CSV table of C-alpha atoms and ligand atoms in Angstrom, one decimal:
chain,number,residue,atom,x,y,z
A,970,UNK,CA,183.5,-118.7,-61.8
A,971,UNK,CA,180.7,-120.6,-63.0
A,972,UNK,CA,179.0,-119.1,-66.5
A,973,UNK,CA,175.9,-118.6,-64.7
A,974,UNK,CA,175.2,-117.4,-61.3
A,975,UNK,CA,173.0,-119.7,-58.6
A,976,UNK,CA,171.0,-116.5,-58.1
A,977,UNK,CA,171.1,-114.8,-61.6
A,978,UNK,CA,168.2,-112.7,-62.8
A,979,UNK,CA,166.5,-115.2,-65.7
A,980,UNK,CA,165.4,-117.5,-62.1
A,981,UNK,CA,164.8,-114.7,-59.2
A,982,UNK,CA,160.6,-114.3,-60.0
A,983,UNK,CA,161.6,-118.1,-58.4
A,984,UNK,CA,164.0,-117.7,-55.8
A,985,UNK,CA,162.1,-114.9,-54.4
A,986,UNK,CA,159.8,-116.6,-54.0
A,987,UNK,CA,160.4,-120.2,-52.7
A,988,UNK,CA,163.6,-119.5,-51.6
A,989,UNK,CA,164.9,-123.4,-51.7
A,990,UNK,CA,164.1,-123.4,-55.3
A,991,UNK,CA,168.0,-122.1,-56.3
A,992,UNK,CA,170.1,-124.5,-54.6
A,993,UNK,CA,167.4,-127.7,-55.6
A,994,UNK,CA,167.4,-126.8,-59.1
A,995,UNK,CA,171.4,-127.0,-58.6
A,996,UNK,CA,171.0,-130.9,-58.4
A,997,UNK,CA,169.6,-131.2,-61.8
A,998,UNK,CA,171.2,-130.9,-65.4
A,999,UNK,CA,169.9,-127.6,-67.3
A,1000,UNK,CA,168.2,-129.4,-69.9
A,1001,UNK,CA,167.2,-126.8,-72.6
A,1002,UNK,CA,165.2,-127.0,-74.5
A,1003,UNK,CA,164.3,-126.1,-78.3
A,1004,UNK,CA,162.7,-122.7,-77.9
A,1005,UNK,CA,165.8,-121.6,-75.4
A,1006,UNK,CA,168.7,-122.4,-78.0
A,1007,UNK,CA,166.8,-120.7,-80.8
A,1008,UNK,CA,166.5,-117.9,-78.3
A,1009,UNK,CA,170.3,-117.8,-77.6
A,1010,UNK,CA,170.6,-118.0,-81.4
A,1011,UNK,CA,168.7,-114.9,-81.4
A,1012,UNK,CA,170.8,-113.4,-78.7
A,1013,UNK,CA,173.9,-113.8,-80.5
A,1014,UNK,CA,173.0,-112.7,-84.1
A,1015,UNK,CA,171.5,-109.6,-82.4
A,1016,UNK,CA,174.4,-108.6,-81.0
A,1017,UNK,CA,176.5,-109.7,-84.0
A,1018,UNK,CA,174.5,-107.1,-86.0
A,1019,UNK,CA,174.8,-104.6,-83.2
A,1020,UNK,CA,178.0,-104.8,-83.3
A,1021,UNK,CA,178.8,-104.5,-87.4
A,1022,UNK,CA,176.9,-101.6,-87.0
A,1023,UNK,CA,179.4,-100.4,-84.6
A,1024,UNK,CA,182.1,-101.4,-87.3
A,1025,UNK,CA,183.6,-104.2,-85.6
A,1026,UNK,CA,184.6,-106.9,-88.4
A,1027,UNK,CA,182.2,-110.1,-87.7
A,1028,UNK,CA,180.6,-110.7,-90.4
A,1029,UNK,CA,181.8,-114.5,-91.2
A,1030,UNK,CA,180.6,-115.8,-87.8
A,1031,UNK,CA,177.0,-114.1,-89.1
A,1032,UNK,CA,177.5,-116.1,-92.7
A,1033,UNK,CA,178.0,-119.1,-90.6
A,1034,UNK,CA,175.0,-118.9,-88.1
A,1035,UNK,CA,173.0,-118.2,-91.3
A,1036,UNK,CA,174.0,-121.4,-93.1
A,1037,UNK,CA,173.5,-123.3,-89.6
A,1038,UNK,CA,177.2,-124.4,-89.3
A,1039,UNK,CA,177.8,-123.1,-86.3
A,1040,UNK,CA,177.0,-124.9,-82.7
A,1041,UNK,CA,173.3,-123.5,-82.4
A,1042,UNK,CA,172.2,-125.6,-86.0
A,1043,UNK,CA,169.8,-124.4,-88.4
A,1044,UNK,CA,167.6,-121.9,-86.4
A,1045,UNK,CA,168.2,-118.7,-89.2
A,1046,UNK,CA,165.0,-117.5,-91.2
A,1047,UNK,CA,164.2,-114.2,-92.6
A,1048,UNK,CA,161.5,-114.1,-89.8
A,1049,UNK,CA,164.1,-114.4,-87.0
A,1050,UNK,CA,166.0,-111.7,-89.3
A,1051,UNK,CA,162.7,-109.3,-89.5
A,1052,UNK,CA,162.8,-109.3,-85.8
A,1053,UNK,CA,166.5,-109.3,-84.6
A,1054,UNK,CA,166.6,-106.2,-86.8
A,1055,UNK,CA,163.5,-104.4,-85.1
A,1056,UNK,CA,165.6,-105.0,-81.8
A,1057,UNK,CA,168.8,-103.7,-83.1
A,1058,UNK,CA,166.6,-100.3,-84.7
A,1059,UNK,CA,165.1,-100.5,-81.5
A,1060,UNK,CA,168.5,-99.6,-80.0
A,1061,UNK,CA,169.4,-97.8,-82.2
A,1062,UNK,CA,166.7,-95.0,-82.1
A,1063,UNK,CA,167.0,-95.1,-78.4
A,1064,UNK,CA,170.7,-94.6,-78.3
A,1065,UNK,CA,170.2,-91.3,-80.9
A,1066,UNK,CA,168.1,-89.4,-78.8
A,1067,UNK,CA,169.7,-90.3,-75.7
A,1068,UNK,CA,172.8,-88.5,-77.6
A,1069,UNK,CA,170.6,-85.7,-78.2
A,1070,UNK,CA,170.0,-84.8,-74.5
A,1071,UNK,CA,173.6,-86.1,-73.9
A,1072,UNK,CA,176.8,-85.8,-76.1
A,1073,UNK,CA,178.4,-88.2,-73.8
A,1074,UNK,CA,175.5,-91.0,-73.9
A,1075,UNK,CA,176.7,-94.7,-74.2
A,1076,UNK,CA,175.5,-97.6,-75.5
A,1077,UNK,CA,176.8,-101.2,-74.1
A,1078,UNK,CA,175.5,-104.6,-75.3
A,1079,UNK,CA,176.0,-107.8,-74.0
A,1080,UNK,CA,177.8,-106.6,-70.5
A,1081,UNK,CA,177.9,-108.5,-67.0
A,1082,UNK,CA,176.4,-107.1,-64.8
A,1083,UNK,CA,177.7,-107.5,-61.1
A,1084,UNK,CA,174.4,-107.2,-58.4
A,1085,UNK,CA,176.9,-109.1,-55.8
A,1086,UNK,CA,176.2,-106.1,-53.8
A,1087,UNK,CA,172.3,-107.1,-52.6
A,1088,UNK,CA,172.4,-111.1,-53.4
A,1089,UNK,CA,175.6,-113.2,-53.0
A,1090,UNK,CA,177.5,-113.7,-55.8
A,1091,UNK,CA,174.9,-112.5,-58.0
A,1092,UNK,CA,175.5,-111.7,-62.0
A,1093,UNK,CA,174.2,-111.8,-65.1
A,1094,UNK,CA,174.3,-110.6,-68.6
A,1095,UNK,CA,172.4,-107.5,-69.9
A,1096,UNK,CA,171.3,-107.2,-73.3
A,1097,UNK,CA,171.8,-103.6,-74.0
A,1098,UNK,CA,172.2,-100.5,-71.7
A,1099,UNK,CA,172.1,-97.2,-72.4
A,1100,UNK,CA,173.3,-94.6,-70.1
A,1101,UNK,CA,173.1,-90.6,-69.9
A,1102,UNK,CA,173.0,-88.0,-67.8
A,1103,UNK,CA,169.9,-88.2,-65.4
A,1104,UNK,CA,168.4,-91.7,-67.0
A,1105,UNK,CA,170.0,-95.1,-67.4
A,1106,UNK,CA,167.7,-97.4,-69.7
A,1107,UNK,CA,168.4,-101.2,-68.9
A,1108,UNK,CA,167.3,-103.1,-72.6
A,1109,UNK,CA,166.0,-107.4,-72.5
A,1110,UNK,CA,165.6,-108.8,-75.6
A,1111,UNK,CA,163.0,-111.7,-75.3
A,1112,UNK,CA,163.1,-114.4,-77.7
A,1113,UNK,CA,159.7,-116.1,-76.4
A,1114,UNK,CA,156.9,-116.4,-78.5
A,1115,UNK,CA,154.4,-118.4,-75.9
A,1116,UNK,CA,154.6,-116.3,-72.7
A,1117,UNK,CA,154.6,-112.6,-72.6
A,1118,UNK,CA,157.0,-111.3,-69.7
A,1119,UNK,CA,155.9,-108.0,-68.2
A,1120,UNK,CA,158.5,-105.4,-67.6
A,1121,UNK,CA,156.1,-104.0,-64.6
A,1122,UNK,CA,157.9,-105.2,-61.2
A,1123,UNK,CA,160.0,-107.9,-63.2
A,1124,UNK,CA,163.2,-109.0,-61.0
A,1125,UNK,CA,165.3,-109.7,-63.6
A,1126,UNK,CA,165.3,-106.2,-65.2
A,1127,UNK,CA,165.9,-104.9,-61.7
A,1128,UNK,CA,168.4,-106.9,-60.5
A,1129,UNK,CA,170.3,-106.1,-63.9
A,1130,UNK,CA,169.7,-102.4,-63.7
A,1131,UNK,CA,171.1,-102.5,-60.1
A,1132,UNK,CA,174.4,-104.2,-61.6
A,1133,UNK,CA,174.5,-101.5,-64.4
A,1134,UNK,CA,173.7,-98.7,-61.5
A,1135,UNK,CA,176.4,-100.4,-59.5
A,1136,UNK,CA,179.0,-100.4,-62.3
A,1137,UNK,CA,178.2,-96.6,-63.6
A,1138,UNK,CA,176.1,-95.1,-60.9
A,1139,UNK,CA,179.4,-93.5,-59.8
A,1140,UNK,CA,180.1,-91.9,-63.8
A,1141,UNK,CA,176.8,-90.2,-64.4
A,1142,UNK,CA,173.9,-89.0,-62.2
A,1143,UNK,CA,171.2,-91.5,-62.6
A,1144,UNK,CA,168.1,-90.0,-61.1
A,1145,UNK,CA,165.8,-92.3,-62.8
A,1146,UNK,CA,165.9,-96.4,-64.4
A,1147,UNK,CA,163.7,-97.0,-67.0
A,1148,UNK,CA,163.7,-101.0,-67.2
A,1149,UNK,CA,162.9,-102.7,-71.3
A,1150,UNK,CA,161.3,-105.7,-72.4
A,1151,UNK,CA,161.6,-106.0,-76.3
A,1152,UNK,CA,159.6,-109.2,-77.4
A,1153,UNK,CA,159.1,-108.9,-80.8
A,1154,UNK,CA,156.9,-112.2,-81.3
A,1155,UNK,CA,154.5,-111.1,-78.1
A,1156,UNK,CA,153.5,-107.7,-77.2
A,1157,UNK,CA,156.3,-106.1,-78.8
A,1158,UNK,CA,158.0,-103.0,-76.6
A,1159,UNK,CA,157.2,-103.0,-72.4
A,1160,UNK,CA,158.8,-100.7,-69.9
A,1161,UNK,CA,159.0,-99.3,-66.3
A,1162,UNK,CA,160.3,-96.4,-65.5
A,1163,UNK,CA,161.3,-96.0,-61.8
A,1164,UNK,CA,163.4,-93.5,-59.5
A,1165,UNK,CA,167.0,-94.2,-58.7
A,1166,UNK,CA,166.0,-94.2,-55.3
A,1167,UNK,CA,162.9,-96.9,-55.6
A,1168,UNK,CA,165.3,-99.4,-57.1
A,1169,UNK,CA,168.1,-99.0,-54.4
A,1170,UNK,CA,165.5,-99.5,-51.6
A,1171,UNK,CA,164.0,-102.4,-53.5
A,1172,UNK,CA,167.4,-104.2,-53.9
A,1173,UNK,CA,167.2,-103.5,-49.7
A,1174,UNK,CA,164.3,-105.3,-49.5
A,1175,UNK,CA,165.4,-108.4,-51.4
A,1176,UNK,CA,169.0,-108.7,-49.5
A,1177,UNK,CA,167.8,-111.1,-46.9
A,1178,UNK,CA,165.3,-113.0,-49.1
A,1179,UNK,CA,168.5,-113.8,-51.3
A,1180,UNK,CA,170.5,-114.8,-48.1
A,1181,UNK,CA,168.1,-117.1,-47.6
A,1182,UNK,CA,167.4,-118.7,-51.0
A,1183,UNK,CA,171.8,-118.5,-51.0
A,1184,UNK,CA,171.4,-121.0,-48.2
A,1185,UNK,CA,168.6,-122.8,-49.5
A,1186,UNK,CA,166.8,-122.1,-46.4
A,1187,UNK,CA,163.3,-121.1,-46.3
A,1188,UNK,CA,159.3,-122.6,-47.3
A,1189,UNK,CA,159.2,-124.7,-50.6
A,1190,UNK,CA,156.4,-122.3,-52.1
A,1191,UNK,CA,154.7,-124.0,-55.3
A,1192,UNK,CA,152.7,-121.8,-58.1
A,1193,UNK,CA,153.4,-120.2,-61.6
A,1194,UNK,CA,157.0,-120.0,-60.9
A,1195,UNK,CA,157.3,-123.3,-60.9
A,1196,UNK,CA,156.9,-124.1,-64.4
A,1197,UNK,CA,160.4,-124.1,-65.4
A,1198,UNK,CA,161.9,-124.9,-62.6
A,1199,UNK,CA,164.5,-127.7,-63.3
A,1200,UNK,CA,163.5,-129.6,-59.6
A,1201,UNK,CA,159.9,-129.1,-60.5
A,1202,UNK,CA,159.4,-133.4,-61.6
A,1203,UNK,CA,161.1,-134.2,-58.1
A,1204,UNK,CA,159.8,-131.7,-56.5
A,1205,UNK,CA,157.9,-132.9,-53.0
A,1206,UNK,CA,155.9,-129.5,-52.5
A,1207,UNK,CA,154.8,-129.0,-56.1
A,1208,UNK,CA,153.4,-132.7,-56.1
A,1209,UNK,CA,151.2,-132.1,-53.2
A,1210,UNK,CA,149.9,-129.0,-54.8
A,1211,UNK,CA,149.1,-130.5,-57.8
A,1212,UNK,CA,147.4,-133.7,-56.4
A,1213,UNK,CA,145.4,-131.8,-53.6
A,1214,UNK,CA,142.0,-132.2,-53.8
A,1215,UNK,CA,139.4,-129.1,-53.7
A,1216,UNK,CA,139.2,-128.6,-50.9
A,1217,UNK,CA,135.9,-126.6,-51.1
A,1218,UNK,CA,134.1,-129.3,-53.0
A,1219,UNK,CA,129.8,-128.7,-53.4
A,1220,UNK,CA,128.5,-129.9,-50.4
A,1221,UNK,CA,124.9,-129.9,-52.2
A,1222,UNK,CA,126.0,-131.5,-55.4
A,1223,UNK,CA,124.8,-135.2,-56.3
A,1224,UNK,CA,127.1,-137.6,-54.5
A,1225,UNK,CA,127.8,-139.5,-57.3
A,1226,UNK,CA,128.6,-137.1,-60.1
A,1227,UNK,CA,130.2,-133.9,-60.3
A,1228,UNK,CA,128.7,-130.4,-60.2
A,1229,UNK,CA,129.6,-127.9,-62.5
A,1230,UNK,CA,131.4,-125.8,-60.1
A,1231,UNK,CA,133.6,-128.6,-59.2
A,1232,UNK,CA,133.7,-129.8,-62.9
A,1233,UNK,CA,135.2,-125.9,-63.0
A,1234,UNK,CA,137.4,-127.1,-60.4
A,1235,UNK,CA,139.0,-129.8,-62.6
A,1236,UNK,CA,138.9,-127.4,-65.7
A,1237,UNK,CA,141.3,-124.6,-64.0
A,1238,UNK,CA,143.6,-127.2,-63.0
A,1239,UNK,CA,144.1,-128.5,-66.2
A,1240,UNK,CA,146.7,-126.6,-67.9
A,1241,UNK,CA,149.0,-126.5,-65.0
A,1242,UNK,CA,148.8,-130.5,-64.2
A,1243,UNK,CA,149.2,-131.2,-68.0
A,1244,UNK,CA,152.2,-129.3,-68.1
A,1245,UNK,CA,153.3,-130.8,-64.8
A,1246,UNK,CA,153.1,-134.8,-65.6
A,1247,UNK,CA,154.3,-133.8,-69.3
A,1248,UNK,CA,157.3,-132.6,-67.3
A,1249,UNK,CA,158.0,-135.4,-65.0
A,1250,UNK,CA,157.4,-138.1,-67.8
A,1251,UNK,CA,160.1,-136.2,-69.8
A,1252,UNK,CA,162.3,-135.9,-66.6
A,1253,UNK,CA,161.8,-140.0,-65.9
A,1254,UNK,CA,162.1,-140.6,-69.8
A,1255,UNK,CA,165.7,-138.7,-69.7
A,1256,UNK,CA,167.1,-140.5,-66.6
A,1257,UNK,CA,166.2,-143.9,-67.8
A,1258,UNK,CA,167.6,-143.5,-71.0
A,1259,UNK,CA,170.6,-141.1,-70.1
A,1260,UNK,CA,171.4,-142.7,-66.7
A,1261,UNK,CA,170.1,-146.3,-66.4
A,1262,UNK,CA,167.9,-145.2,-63.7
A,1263,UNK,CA,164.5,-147.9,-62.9
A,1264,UNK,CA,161.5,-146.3,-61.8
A,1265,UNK,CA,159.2,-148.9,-59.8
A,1266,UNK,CA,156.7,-150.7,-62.6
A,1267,UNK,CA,158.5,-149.1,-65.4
A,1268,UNK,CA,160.8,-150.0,-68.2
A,1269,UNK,CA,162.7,-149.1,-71.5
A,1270,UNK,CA,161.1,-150.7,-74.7
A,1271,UNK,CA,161.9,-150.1,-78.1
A,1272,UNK,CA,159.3,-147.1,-79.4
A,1273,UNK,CA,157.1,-146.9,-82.6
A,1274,UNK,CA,159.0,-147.0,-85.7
A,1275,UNK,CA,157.6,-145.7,-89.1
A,1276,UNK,CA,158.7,-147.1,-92.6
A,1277,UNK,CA,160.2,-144.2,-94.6
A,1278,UNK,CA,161.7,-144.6,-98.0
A,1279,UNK,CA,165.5,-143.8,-97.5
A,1280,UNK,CA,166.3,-143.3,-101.5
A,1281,UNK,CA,163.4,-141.7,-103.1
A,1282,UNK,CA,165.3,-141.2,-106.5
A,1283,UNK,CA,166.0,-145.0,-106.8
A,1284,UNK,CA,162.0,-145.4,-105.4
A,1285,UNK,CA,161.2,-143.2,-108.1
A,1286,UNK,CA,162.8,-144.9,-110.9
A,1287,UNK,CA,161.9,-148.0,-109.8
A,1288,UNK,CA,157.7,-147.3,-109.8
A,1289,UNK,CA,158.5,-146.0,-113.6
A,1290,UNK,CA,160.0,-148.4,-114.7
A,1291,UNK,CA,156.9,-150.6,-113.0
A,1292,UNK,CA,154.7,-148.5,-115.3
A,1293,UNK,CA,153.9,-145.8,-112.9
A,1294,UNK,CA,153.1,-142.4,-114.4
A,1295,UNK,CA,155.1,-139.1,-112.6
A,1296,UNK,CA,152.1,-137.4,-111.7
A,1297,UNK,CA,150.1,-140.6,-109.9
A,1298,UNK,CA,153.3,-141.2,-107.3
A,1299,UNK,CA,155.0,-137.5,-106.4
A,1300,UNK,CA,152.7,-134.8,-104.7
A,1301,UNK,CA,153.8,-131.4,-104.9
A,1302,UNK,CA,152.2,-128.8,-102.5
A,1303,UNK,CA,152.5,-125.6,-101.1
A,1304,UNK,CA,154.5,-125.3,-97.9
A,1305,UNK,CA,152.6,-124.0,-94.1
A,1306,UNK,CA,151.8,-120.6,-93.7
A,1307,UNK,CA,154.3,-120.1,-90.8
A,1308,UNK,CA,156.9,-122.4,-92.9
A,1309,UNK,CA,156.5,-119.7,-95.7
A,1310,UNK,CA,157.2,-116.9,-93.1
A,1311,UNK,CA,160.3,-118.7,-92.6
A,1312,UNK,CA,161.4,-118.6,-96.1
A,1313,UNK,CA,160.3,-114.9,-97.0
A,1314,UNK,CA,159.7,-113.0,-94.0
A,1315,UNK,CA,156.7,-112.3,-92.2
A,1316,UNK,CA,155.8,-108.7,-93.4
A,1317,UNK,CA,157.0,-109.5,-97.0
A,1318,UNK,CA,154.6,-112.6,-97.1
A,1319,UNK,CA,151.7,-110.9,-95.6
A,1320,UNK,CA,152.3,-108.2,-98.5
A,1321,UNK,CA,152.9,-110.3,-101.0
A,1322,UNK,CA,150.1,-112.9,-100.1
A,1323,UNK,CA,147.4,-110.4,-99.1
A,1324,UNK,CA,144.6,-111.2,-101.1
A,1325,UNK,CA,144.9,-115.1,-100.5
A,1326,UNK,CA,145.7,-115.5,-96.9
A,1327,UNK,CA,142.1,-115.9,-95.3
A,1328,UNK,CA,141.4,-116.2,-91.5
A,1329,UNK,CA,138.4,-118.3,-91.3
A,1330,UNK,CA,136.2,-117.6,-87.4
A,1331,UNK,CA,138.2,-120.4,-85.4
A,1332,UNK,CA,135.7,-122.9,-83.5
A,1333,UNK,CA,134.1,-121.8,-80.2
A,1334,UNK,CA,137.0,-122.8,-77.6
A,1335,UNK,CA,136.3,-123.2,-73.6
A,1336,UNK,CA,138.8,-120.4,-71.8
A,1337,UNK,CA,138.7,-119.0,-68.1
A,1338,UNK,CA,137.2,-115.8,-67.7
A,1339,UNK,CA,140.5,-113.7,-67.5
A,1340,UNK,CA,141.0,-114.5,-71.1
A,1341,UNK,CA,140.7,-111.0,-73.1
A,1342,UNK,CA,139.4,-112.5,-76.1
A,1343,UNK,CA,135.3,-111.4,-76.0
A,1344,UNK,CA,132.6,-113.7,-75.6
A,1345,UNK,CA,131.7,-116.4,-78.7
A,1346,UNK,CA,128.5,-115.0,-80.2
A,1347,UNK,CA,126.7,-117.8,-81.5
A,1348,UNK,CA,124.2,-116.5,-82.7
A,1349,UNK,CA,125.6,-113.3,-84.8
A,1350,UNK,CA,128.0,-116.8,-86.4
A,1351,UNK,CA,124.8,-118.7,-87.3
A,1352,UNK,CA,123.8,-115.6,-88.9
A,1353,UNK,CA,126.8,-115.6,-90.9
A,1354,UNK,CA,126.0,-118.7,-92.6
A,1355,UNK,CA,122.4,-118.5,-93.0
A,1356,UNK,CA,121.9,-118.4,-97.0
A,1357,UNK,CA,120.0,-115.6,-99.2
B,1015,SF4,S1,159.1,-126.8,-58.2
B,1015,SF4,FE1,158.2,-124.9,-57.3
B,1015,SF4,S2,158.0,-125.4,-55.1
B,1015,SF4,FE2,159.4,-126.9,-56.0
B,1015,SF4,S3,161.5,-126.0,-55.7
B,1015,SF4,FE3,160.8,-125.4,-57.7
B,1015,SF4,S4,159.8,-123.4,-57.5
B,1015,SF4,FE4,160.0,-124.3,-55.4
């Protein structure tokens, strides 16, 4: 059996949705990037310190993914620590008081969890689950820093607390599932807490949909859930979304220049297009280098190079003994702000830097309305620098 499933939980917001979307994204490597192996890095020193909690001897694999000789490089920094450690008190706290109402409570980490049951072959791994008498909590740890996942009505967490239901449903009596999102670098602790009997008759619901998308039968059904999809630079339907034209363009507005509402228009596609051709350029950059493949009026060239010194001692040495003084040809400064957190940890560095971090008002930026950050003031800012 394949490590992951076609239908797993990390893609079903997409699969039940545009139900082709599992067995096209089949056809193309997994190409992850960055952000995902520093999230599986995450994963694995969580559960690494779970698990020495729990007494189990791993402590050299933890030494080694801290001096980035392991397979996932050199992700470790006392921020990642900060917050891997929130997640594992996190579970921690949970899994005390769910003793308290329960002598016989458990605690499992890492565990497949079979959902083959309401979508075909369906499995994937939970994070943490903790299970009593009347209440089974199903935990996600979420890496992500740039998009916050809701727990509210979030597949993933459902399908994987059906699995879990499906493995010990049958031990305890489950009468609710409270489903958690732990995401530590956006919006912190997220839940949902519904009856046994909602999520059984939602995993009903969802049993043909996944029939279908097991098939890859259905409508090609472009939108949000597109944006990591792995077919999405090939992908036929989510072209023609992109590339449509308004359709509801200003009939009054001046036929040779824009209106604003259709200057809107272009605005709230922006984002979404960007991050579309970003994606098939990277996708056609890949395959030509990888693969050999030609795309019509394109080749391979050698990119921009930039000159770096490769032995700065001997560079050094060298400009002295020219008659250059120490302090005209090294520059010593102060590392980033988030380069620091790295180093010493976000909470210590906020503590220990208090009086000198400043957050200066950023520049007035152009958002849609749904943003919640308030309206710029302008005039309360020109106030601010209008001198005595
Ligand atoms: S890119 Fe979007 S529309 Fe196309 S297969 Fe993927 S999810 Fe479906």
């Amino acid at each position: 059996m394949s490590a992951h499933a076609l239908l797993g939980g990390s893609n079903a917001h997409r699969w039940l949705v545009c139900t082709p979307s599992a067995q096209l994204e089949a056809k193309f490597p997994d190409r992850s990037g960055e952000s995902a192996k520093e999230g599986t890095f995450a994963h694995e020193l969580a559960d690494l310190y779970l698990s020495r909690r729990q007494g189990l001897p791993v402590n050299p694999r933890i030494s080694r993914l801290k001096a980035g000789t392991t397979e996932y490089g050199d992700f470790y920094s006392l921020d990642m620590e900060e917050n891997v450690e929130a997640y594992v008190d996190l579970l921690d706290a949970k899994y005390q008081q769910a003793l308290k109402a329960d002598k016989n409570a458990i605690l499992l980490h890492e565990e497949k969890l079979d959902f083959s049951s309401w979508v075909p072959y369906g499995f994937g791994r939970g994070d943490a689950i903790i299970i009593a008498d009347g209440v089974m909590e199903v935990i996600d740890f979420k890496y992500g820093a740039t998009v916050s996942v809701a727990a509210k009505n979030n597949p993933q967490m459902r399908l994987y607390a059906l699995g879990a239901y499906s493995t010990y449903g049958w031990l305890y009596d489950i009468d609710c599932v409270q489903m958690t999102i732990f995401q530590p670098r956006n919006g912190g602790e997220k839940s949902e807490t519904i009856t046994t009997k909602e999520l059984l008759s939602w995993g009903e619901t969802i049993k043909p949909i996944a029939t279908q998308a097991y098939k890859g039968e259905g409508e090609l059904s472009p939108g949000d859930h597109c944006r990591f999809c792995r077919a999405s630079p090939r992908c036929r339907a989510l072209k023609e979304h992109n590339l449509q034209l308004a359709a509801d363009y200003d009939v009054d507005a001046d036929p040779k220049l824009l209106s604003d509402k259709e200057v809107a228009d272009v605005l709230s596609r922006i984002e979404t297009l960007t991050a579309w051709a970003n994606r098939v350029k990277a996708y056609a950059q890949e395959e030509a280098v990888d693969n050999g493949r030609v795309f019509p009026g394109y080749k391979l060239v050698a990119g921009r190079s930039v000159r770096r010194i490769e032995d700065a001692v001997k560079a050094e040495a060298l400009l002295e003994e020219a008659g250059y003084k120490k302090a005209d040809i090294l520059k010593t400064e102060l590392l980033t702000i988030s380069k620091l957190e790295k180093l010493v940890g976000k909470k210590k560095l906020a503590k220990l830097l208090d009086d000198v971090i400043v957050k200066p008002p950023g520049k007035p930026a152009l958002v849609p309305d749904r943003d919640p950050r308030p309206v710029f003031n302008s005039a309360a800012n020109d106030f601010d620098v209008i001198p005595d």
